[in-house]
mmCIF file of C-alpha atoms in Angstrom:
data_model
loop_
_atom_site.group_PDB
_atom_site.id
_atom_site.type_symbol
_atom_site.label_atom_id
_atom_site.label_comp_id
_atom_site.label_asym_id
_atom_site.label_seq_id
_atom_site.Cartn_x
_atom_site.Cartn_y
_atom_site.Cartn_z
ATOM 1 C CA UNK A 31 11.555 -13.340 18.009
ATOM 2 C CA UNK A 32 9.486 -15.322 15.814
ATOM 3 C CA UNK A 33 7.604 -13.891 12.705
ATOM 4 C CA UNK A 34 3.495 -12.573 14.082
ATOM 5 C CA UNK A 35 2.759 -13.968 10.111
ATOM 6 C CA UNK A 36 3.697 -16.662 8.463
ATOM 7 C CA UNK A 37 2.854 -17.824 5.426
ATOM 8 C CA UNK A 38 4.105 -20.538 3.197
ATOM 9 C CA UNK A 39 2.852 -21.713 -0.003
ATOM 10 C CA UNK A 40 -0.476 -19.663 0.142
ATOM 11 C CA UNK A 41 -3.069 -19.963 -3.391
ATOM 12 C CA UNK A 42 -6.457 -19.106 -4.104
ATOM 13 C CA UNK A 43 -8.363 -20.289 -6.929
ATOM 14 C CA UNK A 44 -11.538 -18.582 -8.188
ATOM 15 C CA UNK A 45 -14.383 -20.172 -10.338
ATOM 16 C CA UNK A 46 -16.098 -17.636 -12.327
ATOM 17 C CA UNK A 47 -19.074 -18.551 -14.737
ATOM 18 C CA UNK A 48 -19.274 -16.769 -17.763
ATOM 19 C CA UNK A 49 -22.412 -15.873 -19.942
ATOM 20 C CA UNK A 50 -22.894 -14.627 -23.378
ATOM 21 C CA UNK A 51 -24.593 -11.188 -23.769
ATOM 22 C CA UNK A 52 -28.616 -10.557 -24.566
ATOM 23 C CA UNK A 53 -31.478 -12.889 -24.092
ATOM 24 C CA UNK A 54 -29.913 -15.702 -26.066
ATOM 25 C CA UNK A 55 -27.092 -15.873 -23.617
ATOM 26 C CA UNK A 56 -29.234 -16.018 -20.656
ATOM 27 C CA UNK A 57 -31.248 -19.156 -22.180
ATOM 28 C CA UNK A 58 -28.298 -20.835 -22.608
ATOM 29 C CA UNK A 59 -26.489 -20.180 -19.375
ATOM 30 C CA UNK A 60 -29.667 -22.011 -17.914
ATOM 31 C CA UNK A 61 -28.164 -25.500 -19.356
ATOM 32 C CA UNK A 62 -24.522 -24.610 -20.035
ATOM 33 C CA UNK A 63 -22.490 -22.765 -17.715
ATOM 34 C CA UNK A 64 -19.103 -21.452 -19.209
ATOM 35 C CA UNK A 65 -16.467 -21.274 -16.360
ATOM 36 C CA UNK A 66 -12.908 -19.425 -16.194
ATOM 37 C CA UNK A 67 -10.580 -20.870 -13.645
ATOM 38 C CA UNK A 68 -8.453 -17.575 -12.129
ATOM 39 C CA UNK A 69 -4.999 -18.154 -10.059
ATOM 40 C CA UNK A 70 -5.724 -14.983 -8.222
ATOM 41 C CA UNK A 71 -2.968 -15.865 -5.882
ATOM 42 C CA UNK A 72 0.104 -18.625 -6.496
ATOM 43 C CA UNK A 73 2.095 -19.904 -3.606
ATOM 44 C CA UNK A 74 2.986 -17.086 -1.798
ATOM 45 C CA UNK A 75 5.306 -17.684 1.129
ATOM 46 C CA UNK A 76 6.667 -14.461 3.357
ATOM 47 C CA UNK A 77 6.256 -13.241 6.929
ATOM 48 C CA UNK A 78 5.870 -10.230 8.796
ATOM 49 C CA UNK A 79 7.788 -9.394 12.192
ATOM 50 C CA UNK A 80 6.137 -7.555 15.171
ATOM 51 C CA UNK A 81 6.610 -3.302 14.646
ATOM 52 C CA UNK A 82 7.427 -4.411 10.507
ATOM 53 C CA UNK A 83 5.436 -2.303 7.921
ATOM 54 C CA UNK A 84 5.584 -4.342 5.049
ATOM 55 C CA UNK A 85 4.687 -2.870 1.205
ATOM 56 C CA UNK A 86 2.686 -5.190 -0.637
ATOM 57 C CA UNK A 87 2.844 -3.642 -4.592
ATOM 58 C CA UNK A 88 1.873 -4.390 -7.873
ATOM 59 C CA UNK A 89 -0.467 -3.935 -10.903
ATOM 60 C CA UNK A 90 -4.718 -4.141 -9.957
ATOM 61 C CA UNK A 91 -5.483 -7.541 -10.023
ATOM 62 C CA UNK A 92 -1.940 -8.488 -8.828
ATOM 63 C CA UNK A 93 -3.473 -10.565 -5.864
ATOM 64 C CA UNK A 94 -2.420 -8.173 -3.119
ATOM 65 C CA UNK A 95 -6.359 -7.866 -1.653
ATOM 66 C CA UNK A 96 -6.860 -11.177 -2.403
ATOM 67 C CA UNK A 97 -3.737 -11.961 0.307
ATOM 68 C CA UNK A 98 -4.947 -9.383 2.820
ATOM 69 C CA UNK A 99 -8.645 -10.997 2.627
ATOM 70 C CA UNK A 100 -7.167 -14.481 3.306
ATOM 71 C CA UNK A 101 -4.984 -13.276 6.418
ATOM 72 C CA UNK A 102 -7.820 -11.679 7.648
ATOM 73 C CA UNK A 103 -10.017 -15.402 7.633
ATOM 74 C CA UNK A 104 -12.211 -12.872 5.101
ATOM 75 C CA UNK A 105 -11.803 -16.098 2.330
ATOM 76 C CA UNK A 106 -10.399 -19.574 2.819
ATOM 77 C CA UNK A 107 -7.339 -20.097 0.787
ATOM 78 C CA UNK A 108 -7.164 -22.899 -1.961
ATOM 79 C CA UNK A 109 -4.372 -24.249 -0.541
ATOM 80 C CA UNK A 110 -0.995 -23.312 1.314
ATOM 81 C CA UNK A 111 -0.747 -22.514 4.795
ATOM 82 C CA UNK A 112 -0.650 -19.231 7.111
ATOM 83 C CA UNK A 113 -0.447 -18.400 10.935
ATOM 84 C CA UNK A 114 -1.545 -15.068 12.209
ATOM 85 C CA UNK A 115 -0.274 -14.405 15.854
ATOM 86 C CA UNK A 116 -0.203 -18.300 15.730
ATOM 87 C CA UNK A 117 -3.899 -18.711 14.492
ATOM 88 C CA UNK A 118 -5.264 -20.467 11.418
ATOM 89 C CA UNK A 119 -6.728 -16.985 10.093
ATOM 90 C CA UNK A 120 -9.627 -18.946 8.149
ATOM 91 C CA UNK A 121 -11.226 -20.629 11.380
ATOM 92 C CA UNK A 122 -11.847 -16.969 12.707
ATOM 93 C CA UNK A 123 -11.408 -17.830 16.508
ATOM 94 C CA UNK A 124 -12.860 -15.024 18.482
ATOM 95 C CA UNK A 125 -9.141 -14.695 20.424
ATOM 96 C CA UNK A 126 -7.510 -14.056 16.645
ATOM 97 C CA UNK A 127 -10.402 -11.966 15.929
ATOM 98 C CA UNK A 128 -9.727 -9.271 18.754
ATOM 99 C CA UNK A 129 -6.182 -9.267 17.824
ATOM 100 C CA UNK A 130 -6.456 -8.181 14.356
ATOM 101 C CA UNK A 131 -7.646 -4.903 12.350
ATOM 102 C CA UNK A 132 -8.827 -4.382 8.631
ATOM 103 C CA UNK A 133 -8.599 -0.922 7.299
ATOM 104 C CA UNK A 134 -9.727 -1.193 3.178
ATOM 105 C CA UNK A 135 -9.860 2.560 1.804
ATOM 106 C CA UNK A 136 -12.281 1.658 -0.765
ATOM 107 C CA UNK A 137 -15.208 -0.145 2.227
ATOM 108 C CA UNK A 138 -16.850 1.617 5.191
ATOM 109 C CA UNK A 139 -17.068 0.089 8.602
ATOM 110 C CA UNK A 140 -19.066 2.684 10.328
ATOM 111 C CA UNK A 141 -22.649 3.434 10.053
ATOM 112 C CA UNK A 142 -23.339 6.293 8.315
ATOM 113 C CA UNK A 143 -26.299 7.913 10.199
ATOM 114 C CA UNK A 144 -24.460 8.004 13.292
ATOM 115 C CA UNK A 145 -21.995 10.114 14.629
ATOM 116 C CA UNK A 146 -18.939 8.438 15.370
ATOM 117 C CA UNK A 147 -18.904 8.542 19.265
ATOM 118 C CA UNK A 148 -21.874 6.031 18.796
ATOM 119 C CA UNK A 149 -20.474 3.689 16.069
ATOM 120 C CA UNK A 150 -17.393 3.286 18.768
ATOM 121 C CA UNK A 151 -19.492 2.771 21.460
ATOM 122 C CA UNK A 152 -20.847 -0.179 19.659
ATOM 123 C CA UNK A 153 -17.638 -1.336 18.753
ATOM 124 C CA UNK A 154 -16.477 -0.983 22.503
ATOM 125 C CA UNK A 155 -19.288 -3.911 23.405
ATOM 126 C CA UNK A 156 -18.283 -5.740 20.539
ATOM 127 C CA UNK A 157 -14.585 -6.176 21.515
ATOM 128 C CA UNK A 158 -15.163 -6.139 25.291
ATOM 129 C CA UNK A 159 -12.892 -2.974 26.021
ATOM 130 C CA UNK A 160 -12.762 -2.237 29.278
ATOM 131 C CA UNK A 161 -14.565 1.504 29.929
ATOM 132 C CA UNK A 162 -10.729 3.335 31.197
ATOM 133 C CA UNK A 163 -9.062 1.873 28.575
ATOM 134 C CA UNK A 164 -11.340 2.387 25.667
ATOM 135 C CA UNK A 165 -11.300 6.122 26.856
ATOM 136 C CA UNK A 166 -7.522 6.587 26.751
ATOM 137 C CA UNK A 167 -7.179 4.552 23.678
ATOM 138 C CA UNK A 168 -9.826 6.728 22.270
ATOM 139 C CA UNK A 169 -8.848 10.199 23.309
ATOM 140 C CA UNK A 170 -5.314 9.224 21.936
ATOM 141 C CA UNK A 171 -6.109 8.338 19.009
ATOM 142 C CA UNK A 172 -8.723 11.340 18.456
ATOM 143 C CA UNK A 173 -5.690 14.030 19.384
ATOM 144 C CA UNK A 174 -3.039 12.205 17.178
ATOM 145 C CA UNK A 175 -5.384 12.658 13.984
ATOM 146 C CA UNK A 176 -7.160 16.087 14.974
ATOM 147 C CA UNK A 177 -10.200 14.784 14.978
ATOM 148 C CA UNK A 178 -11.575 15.579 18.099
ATOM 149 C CA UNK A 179 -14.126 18.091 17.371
ATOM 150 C CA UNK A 180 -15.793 15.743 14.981
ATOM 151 C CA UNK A 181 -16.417 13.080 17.101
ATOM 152 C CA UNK A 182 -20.113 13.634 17.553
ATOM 153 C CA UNK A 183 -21.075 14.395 14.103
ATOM 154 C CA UNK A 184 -23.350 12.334 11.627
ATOM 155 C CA UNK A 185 -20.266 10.166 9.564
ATOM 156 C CA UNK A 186 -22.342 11.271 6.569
ATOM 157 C CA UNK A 187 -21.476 15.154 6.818
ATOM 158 C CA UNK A 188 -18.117 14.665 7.031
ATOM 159 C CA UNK A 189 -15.267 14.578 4.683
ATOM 160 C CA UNK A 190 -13.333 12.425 3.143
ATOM 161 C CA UNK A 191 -10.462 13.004 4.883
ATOM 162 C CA UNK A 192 -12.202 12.971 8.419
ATOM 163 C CA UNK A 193 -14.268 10.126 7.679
ATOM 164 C CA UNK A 194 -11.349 8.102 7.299
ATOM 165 C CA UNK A 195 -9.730 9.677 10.448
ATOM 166 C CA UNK A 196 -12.721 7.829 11.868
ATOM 167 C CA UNK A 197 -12.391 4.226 10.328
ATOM 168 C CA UNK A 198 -8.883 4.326 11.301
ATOM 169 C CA UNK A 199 -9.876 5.255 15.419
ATOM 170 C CA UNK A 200 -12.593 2.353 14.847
ATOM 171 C CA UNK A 201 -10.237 -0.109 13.408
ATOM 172 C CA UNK A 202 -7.427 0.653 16.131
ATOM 173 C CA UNK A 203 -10.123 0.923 19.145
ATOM 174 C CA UNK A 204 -9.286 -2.632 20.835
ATOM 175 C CA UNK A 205 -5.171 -2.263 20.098
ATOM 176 C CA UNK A 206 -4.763 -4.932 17.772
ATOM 177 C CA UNK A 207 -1.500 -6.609 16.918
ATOM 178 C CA UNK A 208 -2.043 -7.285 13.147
ATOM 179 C CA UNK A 209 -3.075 -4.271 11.068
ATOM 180 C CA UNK A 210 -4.087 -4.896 7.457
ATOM 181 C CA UNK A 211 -3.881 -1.260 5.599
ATOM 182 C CA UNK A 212 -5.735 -1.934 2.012
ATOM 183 C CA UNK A 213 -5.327 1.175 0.112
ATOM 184 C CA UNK A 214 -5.680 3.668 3.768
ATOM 185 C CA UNK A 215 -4.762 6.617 1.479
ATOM 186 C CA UNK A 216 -6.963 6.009 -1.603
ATOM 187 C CA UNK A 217 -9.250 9.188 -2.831
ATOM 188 C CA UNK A 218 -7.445 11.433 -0.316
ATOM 189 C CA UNK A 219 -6.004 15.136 -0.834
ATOM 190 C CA UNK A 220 -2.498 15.550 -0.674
ATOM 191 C CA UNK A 221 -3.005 16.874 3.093
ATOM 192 C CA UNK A 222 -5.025 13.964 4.296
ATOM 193 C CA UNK A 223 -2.513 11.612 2.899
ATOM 194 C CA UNK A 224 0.562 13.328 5.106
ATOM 195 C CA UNK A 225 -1.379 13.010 7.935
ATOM 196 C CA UNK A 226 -2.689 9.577 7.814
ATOM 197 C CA UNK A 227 1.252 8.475 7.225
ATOM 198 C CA UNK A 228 1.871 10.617 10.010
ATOM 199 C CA UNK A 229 -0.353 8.670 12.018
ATOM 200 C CA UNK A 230 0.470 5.367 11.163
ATOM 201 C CA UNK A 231 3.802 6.261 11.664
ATOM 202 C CA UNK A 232 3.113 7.065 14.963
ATOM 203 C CA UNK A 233 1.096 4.404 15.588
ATOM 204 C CA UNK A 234 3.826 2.258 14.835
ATOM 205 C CA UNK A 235 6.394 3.328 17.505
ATOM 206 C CA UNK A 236 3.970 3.047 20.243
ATOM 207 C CA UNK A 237 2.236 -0.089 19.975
ATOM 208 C CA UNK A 238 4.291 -2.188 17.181
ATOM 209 C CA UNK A 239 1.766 -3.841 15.649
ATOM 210 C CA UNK A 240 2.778 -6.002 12.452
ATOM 211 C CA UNK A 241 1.619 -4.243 9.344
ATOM 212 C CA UNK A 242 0.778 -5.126 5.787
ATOM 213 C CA UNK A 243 0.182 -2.056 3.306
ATOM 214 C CA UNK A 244 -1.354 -2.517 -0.210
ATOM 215 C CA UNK A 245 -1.505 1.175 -1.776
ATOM 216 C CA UNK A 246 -1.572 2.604 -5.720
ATOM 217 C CA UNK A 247 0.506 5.421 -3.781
ATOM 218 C CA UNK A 248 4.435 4.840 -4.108
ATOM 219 C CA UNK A 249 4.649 7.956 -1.439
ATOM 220 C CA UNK A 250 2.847 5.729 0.558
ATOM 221 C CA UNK A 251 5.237 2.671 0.231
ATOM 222 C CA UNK A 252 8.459 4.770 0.303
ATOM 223 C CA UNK A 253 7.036 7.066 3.729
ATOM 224 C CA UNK A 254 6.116 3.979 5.567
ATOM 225 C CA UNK A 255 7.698 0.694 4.089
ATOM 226 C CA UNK A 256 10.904 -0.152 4.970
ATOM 227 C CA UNK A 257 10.293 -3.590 3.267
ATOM 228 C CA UNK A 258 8.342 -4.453 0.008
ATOM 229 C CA UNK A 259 6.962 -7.233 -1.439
ATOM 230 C CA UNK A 260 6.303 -6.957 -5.568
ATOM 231 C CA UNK A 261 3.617 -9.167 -7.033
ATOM 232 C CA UNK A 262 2.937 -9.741 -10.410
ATOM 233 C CA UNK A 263 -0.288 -12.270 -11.562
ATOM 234 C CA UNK A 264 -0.608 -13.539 -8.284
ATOM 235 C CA UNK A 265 3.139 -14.628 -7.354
ATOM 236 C CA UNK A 266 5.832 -12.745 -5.474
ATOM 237 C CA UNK A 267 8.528 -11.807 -7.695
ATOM 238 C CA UNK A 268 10.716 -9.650 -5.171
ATOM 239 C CA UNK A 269 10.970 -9.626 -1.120
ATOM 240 C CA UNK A 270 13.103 -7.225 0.485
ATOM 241 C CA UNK A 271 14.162 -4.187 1.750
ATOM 242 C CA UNK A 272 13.008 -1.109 -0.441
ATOM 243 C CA UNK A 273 16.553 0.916 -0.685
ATOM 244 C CA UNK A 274 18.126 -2.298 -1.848
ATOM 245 C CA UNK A 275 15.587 -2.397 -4.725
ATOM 246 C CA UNK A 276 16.696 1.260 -5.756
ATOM 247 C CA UNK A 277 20.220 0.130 -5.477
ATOM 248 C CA UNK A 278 19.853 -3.133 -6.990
ATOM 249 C CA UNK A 279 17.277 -2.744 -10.172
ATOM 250 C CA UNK A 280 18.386 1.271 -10.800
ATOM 251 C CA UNK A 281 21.892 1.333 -12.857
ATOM 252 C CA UNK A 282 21.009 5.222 -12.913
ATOM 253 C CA UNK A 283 20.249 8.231 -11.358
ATOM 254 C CA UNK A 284 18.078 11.358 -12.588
ATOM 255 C CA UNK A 285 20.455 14.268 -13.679
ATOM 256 C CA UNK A 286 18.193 17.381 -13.907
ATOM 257 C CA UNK A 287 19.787 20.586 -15.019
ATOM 258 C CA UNK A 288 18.078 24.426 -15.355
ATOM 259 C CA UNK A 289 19.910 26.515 -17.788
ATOM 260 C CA UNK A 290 20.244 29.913 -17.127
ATOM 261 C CA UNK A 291 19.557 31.350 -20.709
ATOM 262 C CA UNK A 292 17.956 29.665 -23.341
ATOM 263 C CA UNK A 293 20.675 27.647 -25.447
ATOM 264 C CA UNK A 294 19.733 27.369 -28.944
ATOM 265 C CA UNK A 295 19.762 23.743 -30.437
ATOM 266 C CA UNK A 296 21.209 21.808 -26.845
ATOM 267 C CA UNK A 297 18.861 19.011 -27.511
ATOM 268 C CA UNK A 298 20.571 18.067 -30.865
ATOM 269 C CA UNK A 299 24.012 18.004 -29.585
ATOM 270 C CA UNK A 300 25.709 14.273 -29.941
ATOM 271 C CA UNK A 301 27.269 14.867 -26.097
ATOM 272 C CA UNK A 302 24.336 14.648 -24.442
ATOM 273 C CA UNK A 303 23.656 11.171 -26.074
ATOM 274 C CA UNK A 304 27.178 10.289 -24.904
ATOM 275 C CA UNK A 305 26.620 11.047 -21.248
ATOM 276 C CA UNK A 306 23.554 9.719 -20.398
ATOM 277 C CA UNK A 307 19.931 8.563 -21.686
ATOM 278 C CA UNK A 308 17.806 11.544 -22.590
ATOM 279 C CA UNK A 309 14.441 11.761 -20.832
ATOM 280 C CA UNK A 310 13.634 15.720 -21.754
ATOM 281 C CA UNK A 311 15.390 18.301 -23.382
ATOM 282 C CA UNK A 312 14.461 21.905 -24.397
ATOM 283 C CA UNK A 313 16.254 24.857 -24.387
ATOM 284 C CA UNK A 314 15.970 25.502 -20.555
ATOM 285 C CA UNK A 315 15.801 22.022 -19.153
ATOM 286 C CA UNK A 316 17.804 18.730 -19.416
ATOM 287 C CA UNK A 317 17.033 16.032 -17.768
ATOM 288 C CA UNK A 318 19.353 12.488 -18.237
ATOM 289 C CA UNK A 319 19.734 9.067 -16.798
ATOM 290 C CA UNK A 320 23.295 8.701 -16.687
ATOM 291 C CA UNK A 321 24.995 5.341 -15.385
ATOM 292 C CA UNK A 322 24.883 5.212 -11.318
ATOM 293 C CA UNK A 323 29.139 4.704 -11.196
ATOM 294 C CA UNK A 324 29.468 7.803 -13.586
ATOM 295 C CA UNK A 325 26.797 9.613 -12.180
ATOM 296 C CA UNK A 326 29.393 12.781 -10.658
ATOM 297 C CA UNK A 327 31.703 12.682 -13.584
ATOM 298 C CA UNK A 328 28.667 13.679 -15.961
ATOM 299 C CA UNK A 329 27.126 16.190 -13.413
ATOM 300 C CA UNK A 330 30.578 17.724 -13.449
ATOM 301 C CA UNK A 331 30.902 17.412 -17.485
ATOM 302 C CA UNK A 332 27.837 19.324 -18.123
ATOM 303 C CA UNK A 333 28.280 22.258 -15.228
ATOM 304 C CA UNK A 334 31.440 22.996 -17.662
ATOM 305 C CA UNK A 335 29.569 22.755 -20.754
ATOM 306 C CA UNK A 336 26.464 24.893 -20.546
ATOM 307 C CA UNK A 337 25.464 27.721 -18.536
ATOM 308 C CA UNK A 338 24.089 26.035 -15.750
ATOM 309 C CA UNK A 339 21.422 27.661 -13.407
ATOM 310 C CA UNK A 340 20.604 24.462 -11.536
ATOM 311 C CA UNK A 341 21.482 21.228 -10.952
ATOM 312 C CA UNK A 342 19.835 18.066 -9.063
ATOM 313 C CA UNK A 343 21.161 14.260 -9.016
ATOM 314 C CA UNK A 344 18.421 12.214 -7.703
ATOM 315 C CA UNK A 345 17.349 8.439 -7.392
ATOM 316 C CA UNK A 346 15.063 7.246 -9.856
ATOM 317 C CA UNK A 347 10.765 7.268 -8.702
ATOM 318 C CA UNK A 348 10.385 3.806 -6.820
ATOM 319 C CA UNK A 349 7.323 3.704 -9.191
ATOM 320 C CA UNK A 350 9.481 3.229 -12.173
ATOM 321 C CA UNK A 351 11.732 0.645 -10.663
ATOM 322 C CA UNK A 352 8.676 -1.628 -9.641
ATOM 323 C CA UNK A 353 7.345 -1.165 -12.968
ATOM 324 C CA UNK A 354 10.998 -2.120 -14.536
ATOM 325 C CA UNK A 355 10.704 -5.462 -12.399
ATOM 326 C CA UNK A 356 8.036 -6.180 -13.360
ATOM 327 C CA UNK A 357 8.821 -6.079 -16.817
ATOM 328 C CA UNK A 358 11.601 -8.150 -16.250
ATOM 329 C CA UNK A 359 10.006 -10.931 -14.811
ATOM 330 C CA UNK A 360 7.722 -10.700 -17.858
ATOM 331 C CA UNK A 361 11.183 -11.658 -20.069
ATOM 332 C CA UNK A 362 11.442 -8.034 -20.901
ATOM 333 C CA UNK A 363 14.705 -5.934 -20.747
ATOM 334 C CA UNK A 364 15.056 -4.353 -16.930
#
């Protein structure tokens, strides 16, 4: 089946002018205009299959917005080319228009001084949704997220949490086939985050829409990403699937051990050093990266060696093992 987006070779190139502070500064800028040139994004080339949730991850100004503006025809691209659902994104056709949804955490949709039963009324005429459908489609999506004692309540006096609920019914209204997830999760309590994965999750298995997530949130990425793409200054510097990152960038694994009594001066002894990379040591708690291959021998080493309460042998955070790319790519040591 071929790929709902493709993209191959995709830059944008911003023009900023610059001006020097205080009154001085603004004379000048009236004759002389100081510009910086930004690569925001640098031939990008990936695609997305239909039912994929792809992670899009990196450092703020990365490019990752920048990406999911241009496959959303939000901004023309510099140069490169993309096909959404086999649309040119940028010439915003009204049939690649009704097939696509936006969700940015960080920018309302809805109108604040109406409840929300009104703001998807409006958005009912807008995408032409016939009246039984847009009530199942509706109804669904308000018992999935819980939210359907809210529905007629100003968006204003509403939380966080719900109001978000609501952008993601209004974004998912006309059943698009291209979801665009910028930061869903942002600003959200712990609780709210669970269930908007569970929802997308959800969403997922019954209509298998193609999905691109940018989030801050490595729970995020590891819950619903099966695939990531890692971008650094605007280029792609890894594409594929997230357990082979963990397995191919993470020589270690965490060894965390709970002593049972306090054990007077562990933290200086020269075996620890020998088994493994300490990360934090006192005298109730070691914690180690020790070499992935030798992982069991030095689990086994230190049950013998210490009075040993607990014991866990994880994989490393997916956080640190972006970050460690990253770095890499930079010409540091991974």
């Amino acid at each position: 089946m071929p790929p709902i987006v493709h993209v191959r070779g995709l830059s944008k190139r911003f023009t900023v002018h610059k001006k020097a502070p205080g009154l001085r500064g603004s004379v000048r800028a009236l004759f002389v205009r100081d510009k910086l040139v930004k690569d925001a994004v640098r031939g990008v080339s990936f695609e997305v299959g239909e039912g994929e949730i792809v992670g899009l991850v990196g450092a703020n100004g990365a490019g990752k917005t920048t990406i999911v503006k241009m496959l959303a025809g939000i901004i023309h691209p510099t140069s490169g080319q993309a096909r959404v659902l086999g649309h040119d994104p940028w010439k915003r056709h009204n049939d690649f228009r009704r097939q696509i949804a936006l969700i940015m955490g960080q920018k309302a949709q809805l109108w604040w001084d109406l409840p929300a039963a009104d703001c998807f009324l409006v958005l009912k005429e807008i995408y032409r949704i016939p009246a039984d459908r847009y009530r199942r489609t509706l109804d669904y999506l308000a018992d999935v997220l819980n939210i359907g004692d809210e529905l007629n309540v100003q968006i204003r006096r509403l939380s966080l949490g719900e109001r978000m609920k609501m952008e993601l019914i209004a974004a998912l209204l006309h059943t698009p086939k291209v979801v665009y997830l910028d930061e869903p999760t942002i600003g959200l309590d712990l609780s709210a985050q669970r269930a908007i994965r569970g929802f997308i999750l959800e969403y997922r298995e019954r209509h298998a829409p193609a999905m691109l997530l940018t989030s801050h949130y490595m729970e995020d990425i590891e819950r619903l990403c099966e695939r990531i793409l890692i971008m650094r200054e605007g280029e792609i510097v890894y594409d594929g699937r997230l357990d082979q990152v963990v397995r191919k960038h993470a020589g270690y694994k965490v060894l965390t051990i709970h002593l049972q009594e306090q054990v007077q001066g562990v933290c200086e002894t020269p075996e620890l050093a020998a088994v493994g990379e300490v990360q934090e040591c006192n005298e109730e708690l070691i914690r180690l990266h020790v070499p992935r291959r030798e992982a069991a021998t030095a689990a086994a080493h230190l049950l013998a060696s210490y009075p040993v309460a607990d014991l866990t042998l994880e994989e490393p955070e997916i956080g640190d093992i972006i970050e460690r790319i990253m770095a890499a790519q930079k010409g540091a040591p991974a």
